[in-house]
PDB file of C-alpha atoms in Angstrom:
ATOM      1  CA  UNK A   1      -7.216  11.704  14.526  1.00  0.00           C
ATOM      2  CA  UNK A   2      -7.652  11.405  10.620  1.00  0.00           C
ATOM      3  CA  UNK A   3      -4.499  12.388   8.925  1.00  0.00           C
ATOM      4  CA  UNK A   4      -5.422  11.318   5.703  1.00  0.00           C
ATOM      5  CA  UNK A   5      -8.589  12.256   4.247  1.00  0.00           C
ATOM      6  CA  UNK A   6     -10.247  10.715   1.030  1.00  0.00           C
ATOM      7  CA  UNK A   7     -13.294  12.799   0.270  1.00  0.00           C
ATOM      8  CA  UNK A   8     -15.673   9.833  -0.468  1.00  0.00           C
ATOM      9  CA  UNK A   9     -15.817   6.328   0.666  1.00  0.00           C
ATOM     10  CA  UNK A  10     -18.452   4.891  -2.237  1.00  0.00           C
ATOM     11  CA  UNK A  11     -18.955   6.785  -5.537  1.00  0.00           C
ATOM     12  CA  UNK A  12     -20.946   5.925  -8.267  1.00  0.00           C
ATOM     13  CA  UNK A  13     -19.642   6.761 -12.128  1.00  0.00           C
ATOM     14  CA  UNK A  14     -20.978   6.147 -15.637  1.00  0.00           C
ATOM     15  CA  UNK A  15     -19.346   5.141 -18.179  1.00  0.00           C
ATOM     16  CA  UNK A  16     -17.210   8.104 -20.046  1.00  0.00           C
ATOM     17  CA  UNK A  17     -17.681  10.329 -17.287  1.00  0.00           C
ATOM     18  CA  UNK A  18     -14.941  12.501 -15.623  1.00  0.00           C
ATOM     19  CA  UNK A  19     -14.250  11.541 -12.211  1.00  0.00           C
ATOM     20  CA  UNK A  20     -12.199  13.332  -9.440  1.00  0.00           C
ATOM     21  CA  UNK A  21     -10.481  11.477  -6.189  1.00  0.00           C
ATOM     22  CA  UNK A  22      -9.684  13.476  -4.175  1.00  0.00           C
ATOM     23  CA  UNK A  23      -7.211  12.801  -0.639  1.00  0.00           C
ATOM     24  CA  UNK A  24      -5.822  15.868   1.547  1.00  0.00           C
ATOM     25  CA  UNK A  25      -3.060  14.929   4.007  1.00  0.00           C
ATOM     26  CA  UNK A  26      -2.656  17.412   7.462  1.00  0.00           C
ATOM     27  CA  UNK A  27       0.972  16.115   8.077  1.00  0.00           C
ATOM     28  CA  UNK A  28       2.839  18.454   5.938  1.00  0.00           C
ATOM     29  CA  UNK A  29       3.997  15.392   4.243  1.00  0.00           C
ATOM     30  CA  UNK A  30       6.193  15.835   0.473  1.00  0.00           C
ATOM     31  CA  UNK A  31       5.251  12.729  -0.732  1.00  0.00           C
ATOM     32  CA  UNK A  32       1.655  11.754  -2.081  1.00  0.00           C
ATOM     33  CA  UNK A  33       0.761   8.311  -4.044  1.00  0.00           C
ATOM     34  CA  UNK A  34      -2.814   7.104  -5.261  1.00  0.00           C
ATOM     35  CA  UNK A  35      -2.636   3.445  -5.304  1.00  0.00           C
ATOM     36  CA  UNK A  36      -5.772   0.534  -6.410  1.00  0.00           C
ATOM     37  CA  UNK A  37      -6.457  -2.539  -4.797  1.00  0.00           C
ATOM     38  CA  UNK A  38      -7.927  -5.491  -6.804  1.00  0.00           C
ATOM     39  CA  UNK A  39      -7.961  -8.659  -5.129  1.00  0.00           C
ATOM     40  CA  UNK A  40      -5.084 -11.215  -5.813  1.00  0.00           C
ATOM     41  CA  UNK A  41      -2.795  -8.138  -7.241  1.00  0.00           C
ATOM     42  CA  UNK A  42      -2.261  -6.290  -4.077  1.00  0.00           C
ATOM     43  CA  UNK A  43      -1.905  -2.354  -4.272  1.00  0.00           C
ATOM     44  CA  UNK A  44      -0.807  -1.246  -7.745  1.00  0.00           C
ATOM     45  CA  UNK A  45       1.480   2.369  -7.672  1.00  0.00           C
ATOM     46  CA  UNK A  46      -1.156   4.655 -10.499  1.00  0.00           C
ATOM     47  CA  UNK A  47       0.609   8.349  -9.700  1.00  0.00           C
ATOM     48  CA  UNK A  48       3.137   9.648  -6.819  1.00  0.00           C
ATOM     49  CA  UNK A  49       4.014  13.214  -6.420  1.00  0.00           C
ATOM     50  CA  UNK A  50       7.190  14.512  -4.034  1.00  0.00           C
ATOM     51  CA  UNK A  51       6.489  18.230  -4.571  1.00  0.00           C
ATOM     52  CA  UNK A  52       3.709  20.180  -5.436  1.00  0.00           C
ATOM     53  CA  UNK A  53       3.354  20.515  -9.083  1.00  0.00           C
ATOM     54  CA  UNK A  54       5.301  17.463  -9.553  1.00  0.00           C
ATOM     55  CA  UNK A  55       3.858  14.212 -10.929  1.00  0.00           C
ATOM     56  CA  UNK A  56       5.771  10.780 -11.321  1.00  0.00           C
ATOM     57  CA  UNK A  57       4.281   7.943 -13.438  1.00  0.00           C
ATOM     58  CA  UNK A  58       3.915   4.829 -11.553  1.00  0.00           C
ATOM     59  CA  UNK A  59       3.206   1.186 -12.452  1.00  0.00           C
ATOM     60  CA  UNK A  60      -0.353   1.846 -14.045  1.00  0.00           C
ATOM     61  CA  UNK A  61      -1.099   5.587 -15.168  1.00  0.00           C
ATOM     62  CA  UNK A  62      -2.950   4.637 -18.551  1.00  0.00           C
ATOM     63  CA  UNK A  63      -6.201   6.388 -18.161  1.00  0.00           C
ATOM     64  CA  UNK A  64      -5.666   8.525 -15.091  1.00  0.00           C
ATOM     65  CA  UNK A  65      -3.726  11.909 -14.331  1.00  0.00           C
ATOM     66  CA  UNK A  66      -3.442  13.837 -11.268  1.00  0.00           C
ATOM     67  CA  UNK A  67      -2.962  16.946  -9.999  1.00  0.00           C
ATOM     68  CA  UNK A  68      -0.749  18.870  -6.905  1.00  0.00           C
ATOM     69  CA  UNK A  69      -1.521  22.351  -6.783  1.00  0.00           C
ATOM     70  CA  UNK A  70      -1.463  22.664  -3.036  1.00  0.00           C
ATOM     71  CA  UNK A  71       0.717  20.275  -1.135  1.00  0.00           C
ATOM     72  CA  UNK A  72      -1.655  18.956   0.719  1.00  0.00           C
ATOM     73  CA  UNK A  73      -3.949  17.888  -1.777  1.00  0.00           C
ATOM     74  CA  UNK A  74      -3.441  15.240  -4.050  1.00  0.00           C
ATOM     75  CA  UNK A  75      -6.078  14.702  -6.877  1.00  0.00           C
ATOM     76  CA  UNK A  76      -6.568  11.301  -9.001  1.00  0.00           C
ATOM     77  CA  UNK A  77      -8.789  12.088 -12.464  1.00  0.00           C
ATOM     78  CA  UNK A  78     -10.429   9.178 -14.508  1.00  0.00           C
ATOM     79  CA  UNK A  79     -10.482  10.976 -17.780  1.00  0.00           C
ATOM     80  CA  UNK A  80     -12.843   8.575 -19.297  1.00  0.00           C
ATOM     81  CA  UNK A  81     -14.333   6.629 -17.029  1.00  0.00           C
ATOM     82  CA  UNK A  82     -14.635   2.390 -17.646  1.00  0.00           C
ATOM     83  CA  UNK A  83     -15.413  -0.145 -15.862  1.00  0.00           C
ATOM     84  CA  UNK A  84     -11.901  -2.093 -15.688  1.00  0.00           C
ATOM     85  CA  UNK A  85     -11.427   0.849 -13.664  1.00  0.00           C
ATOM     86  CA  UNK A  86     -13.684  -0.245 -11.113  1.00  0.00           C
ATOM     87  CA  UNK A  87     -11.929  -0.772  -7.897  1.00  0.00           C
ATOM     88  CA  UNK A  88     -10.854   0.392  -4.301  1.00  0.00           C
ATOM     89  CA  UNK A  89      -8.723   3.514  -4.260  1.00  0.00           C
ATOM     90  CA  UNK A  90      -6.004   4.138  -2.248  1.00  0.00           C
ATOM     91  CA  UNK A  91      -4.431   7.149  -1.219  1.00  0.00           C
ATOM     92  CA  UNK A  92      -1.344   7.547   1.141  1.00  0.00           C
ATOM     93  CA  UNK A  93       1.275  10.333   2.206  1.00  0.00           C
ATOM     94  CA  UNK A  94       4.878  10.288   3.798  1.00  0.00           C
ATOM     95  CA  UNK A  95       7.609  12.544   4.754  1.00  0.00           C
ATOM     96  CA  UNK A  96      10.127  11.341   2.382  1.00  0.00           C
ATOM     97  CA  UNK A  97      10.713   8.182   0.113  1.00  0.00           C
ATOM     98  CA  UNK A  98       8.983   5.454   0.797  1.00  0.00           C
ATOM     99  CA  UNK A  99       8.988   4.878   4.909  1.00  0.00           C
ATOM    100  CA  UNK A 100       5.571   5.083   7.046  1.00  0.00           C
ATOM    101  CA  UNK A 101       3.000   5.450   4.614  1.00  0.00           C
ATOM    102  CA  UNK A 102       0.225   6.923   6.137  1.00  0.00           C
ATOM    103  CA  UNK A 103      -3.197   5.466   4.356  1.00  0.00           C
ATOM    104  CA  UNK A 104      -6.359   6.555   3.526  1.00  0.00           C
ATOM    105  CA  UNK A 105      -9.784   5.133   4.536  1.00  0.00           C
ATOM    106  CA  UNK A 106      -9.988   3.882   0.450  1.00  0.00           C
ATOM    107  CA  UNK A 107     -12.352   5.505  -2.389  1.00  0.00           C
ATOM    108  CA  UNK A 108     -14.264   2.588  -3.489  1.00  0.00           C
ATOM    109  CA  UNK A 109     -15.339   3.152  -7.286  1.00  0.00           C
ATOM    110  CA  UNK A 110     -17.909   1.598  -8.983  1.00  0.00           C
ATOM    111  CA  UNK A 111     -18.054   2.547 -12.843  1.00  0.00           C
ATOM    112  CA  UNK A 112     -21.371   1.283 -14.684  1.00  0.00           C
TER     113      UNK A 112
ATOM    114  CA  UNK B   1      11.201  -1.958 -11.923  1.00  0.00           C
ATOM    115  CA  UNK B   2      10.412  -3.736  -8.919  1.00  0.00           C
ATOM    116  CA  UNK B   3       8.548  -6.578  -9.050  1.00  0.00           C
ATOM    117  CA  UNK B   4       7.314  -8.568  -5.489  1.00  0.00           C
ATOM    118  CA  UNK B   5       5.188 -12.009  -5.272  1.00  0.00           C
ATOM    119  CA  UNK B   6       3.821 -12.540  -2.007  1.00  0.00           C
ATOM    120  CA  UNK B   7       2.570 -16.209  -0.772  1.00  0.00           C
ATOM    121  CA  UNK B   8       0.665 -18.131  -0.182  1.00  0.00           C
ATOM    122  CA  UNK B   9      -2.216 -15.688  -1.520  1.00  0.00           C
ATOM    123  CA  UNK B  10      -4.758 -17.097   1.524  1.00  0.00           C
ATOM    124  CA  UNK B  11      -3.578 -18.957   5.235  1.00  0.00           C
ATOM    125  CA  UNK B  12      -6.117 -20.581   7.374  1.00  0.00           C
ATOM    126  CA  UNK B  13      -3.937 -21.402  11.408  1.00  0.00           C
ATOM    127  CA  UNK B  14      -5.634 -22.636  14.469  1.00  0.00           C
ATOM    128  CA  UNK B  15      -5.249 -19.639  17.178  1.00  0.00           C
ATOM    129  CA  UNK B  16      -2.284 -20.311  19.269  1.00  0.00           C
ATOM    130  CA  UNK B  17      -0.206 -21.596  16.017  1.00  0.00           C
ATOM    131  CA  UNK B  18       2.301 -19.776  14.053  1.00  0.00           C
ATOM    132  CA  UNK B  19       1.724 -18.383  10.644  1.00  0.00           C
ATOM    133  CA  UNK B  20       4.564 -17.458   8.104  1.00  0.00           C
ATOM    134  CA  UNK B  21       4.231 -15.315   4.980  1.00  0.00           C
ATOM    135  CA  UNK B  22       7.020 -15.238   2.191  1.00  0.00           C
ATOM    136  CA  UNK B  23       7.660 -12.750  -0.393  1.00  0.00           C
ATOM    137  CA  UNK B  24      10.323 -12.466  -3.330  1.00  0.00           C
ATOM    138  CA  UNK B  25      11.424  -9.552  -4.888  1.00  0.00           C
ATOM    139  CA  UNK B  26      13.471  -8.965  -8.086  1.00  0.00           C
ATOM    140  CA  UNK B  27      15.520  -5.600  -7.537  1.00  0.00           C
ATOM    141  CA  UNK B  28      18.441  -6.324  -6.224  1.00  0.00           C
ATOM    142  CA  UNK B  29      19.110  -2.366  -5.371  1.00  0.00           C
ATOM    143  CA  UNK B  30      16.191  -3.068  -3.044  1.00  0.00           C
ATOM    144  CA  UNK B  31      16.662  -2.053   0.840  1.00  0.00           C
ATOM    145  CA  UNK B  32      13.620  -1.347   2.385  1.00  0.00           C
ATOM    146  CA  UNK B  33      10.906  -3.823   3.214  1.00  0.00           C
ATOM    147  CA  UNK B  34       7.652  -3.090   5.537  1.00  0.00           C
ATOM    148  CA  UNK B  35       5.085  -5.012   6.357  1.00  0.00           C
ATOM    149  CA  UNK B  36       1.122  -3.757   6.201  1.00  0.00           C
ATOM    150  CA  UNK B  37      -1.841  -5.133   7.977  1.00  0.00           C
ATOM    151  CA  UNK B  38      -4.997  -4.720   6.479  1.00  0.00           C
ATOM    152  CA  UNK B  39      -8.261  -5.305   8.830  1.00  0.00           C
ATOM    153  CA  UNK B  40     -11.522  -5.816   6.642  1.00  0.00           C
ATOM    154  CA  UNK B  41     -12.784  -1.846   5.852  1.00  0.00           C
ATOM    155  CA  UNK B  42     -10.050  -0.421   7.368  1.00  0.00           C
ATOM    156  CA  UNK B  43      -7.102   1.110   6.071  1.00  0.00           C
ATOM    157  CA  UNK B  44      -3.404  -0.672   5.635  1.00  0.00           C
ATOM    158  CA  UNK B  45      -1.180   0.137   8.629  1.00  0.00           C
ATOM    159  CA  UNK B  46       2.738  -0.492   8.966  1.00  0.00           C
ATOM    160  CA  UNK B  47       3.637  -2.834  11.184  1.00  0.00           C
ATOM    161  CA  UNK B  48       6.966  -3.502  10.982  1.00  0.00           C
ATOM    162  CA  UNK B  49       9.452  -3.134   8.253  1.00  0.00           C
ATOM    163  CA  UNK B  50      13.154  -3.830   8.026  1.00  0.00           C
ATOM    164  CA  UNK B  51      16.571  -2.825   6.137  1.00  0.00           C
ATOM    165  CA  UNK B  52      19.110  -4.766   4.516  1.00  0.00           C
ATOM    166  CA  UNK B  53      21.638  -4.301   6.835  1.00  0.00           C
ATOM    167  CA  UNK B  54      19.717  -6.219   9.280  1.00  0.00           C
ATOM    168  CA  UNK B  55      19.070  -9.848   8.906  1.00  0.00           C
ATOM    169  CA  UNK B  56      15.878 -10.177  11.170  1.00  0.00           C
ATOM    170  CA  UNK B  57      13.965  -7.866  13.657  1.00  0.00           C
ATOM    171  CA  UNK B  58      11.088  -8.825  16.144  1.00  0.00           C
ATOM    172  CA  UNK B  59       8.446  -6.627  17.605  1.00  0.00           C
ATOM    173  CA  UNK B  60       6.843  -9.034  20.314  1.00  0.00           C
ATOM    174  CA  UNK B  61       5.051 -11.573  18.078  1.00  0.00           C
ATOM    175  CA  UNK B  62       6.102 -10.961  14.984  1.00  0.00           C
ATOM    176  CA  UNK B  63       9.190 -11.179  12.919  1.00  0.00           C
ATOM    177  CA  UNK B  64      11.047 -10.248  10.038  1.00  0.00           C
ATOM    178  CA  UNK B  65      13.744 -12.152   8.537  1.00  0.00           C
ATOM    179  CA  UNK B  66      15.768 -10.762   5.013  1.00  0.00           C
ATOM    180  CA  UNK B  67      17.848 -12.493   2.851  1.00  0.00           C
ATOM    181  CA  UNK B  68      19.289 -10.779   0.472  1.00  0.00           C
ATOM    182  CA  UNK B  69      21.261 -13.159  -1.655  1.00  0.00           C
ATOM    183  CA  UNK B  70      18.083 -14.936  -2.517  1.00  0.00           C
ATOM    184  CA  UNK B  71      16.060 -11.623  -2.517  1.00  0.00           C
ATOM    185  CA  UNK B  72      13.470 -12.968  -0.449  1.00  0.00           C
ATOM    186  CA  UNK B  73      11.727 -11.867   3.293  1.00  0.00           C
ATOM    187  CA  UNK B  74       9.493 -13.502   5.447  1.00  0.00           C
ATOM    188  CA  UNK B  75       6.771 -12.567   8.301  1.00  0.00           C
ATOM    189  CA  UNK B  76       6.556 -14.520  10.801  1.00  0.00           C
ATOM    190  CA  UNK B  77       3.859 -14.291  13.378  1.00  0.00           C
ATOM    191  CA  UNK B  78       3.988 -16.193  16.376  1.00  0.00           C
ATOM    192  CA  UNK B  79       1.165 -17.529  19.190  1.00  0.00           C
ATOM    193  CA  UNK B  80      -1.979 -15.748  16.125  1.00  0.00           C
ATOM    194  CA  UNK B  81      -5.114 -14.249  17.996  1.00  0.00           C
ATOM    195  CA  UNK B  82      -8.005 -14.096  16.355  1.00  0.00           C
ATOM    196  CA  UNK B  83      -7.435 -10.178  16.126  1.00  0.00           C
ATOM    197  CA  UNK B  84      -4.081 -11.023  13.911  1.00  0.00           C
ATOM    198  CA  UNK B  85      -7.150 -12.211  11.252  1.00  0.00           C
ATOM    199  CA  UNK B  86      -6.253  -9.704   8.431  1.00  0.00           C
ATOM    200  CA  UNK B  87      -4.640  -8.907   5.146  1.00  0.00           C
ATOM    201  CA  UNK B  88      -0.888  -8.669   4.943  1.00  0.00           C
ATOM    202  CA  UNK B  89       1.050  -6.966   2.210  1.00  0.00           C
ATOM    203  CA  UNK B  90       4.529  -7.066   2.058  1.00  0.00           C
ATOM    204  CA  UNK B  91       6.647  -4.112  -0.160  1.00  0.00           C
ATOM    205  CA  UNK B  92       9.608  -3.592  -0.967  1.00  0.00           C
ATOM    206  CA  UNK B  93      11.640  -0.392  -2.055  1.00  0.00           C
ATOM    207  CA  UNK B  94      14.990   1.226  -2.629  1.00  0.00           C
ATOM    208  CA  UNK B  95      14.773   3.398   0.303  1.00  0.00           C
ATOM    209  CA  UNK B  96      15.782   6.780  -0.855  1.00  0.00           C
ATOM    210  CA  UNK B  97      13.566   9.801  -1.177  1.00  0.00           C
ATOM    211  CA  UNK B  98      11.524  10.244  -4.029  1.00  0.00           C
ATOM    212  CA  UNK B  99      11.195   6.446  -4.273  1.00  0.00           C
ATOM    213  CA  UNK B 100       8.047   4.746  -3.974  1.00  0.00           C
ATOM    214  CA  UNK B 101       6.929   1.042  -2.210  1.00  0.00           C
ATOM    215  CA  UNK B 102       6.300  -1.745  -4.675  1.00  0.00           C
ATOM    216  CA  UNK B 103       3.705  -4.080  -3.160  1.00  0.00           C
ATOM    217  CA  UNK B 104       3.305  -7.953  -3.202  1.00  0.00           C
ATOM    218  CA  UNK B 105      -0.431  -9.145  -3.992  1.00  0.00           C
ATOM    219  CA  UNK B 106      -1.701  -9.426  -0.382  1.00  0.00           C
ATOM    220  CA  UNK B 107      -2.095 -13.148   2.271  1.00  0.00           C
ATOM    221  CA  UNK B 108      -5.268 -13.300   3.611  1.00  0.00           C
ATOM    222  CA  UNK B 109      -5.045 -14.179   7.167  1.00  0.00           C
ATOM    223  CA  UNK B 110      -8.085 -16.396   9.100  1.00  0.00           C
ATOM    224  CA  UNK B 111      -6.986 -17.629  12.516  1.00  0.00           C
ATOM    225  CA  UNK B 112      -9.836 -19.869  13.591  1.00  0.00           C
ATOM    226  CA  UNK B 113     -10.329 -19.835  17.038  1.00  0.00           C
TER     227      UNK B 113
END
């Protein structure tokens, strides 16, 4: 009973490349957030969105955008890829604010 | 913005003991605190969580205590299993909607059996 789906579990980038996350959610949930996990720093906030079409900066967005054209989809873009940007990939959903994130499986990205 | 430590960073507890995690956070408009558990290549799931109107809540062997003058909360997990072996991550948030959870850096949790 997946409710929230990242599309890949391992990817592969080069350096400079373009790279799409992508996470769909089947809850109907408003709220969408792409977090990363590095060890020792715990999950770090990159993007949330509450509506479709809106975006909200979070704690790290330098180097990444996103994109909410449906609500259930919730897309993380590397625009450059590099490899400080290597690291597990976190997306989540709720119904409002901040109570019961639901998680996804995690994105882990290598860039080389 | 919010800013939460979380330690210690790694606890090693003989099965049957207790184990404690502490985290501090720095927003004092902060009201909302869950608790995640982590299993190794699985996802982070809630576990319990707790609001500042309420000092402490229990959910069978674990606990949650808040105090908000020093702006610190504390798991507490009682009689560990060896299936309690995990990472923890404490958060902390303002509660309302369009708010987001602020995360401490994780407790790696062995409980040797």
């Amino acid at each position: 009973d997946v409710k929230v789906t990242q599309s890949s579990r391992y990817l592969v980038k080069r350096t400079g490349e373009k790279v799409f996350l992508e996470c769909v959610q089947d809850m109907d949930h408003e709220n969408m957030f792409w977090y990363r996990q590095d060890p020792g720093l715990g999950l770090r906030l990159i993007y949330f969105s509450y509506d479709v079409k809106m975006k909200e900066k979070g704690d790290i967005p330098e180097g990444y955008s996103v994109s909410r054209e449906k609500k259930e989809r919730f897309s993380l873009i590397l625009e450059s890829a590099s490899t400080n940007q290597t690291s597990m990939y976190l997306c989540a959903s709720s119904f409002g604010g901040p109570y019961g994130y639901t998680f996804g499986s995690g994105t882990r990205l290598t860039i080389v | 913005g919010e800013n939460v430590e979380q330690h210690p960073s790694t606890l090693s507890v003989q099965e049957g003991d207790s184990a404690v995690i502490k985290c501090t956070y720095s927003d004092s408009a902060s009201n909302y605190f869950p608790w995640y558990k982590q299993e190794l290549g699985k996802r982070p799931q809630l576990i319990i969580d707790i609001r500042s109107n309420v000092g402490e809540k229990k959910d069978q062997r674990i606990a949650v205590t808040l105090n908000k003058t020093a702006k610190h909360f504390s798991l507490h997990i009682t009689e560990t299993q060896p299936e309690d072996s995990a990472v923890y991550f404490c958060a902390a948030s303002r509660g309302a909607a369009g708010n987001k959870l602020t995360f401490g850096g994780g407790t790696r949790v062995l409980v040797k059996p």
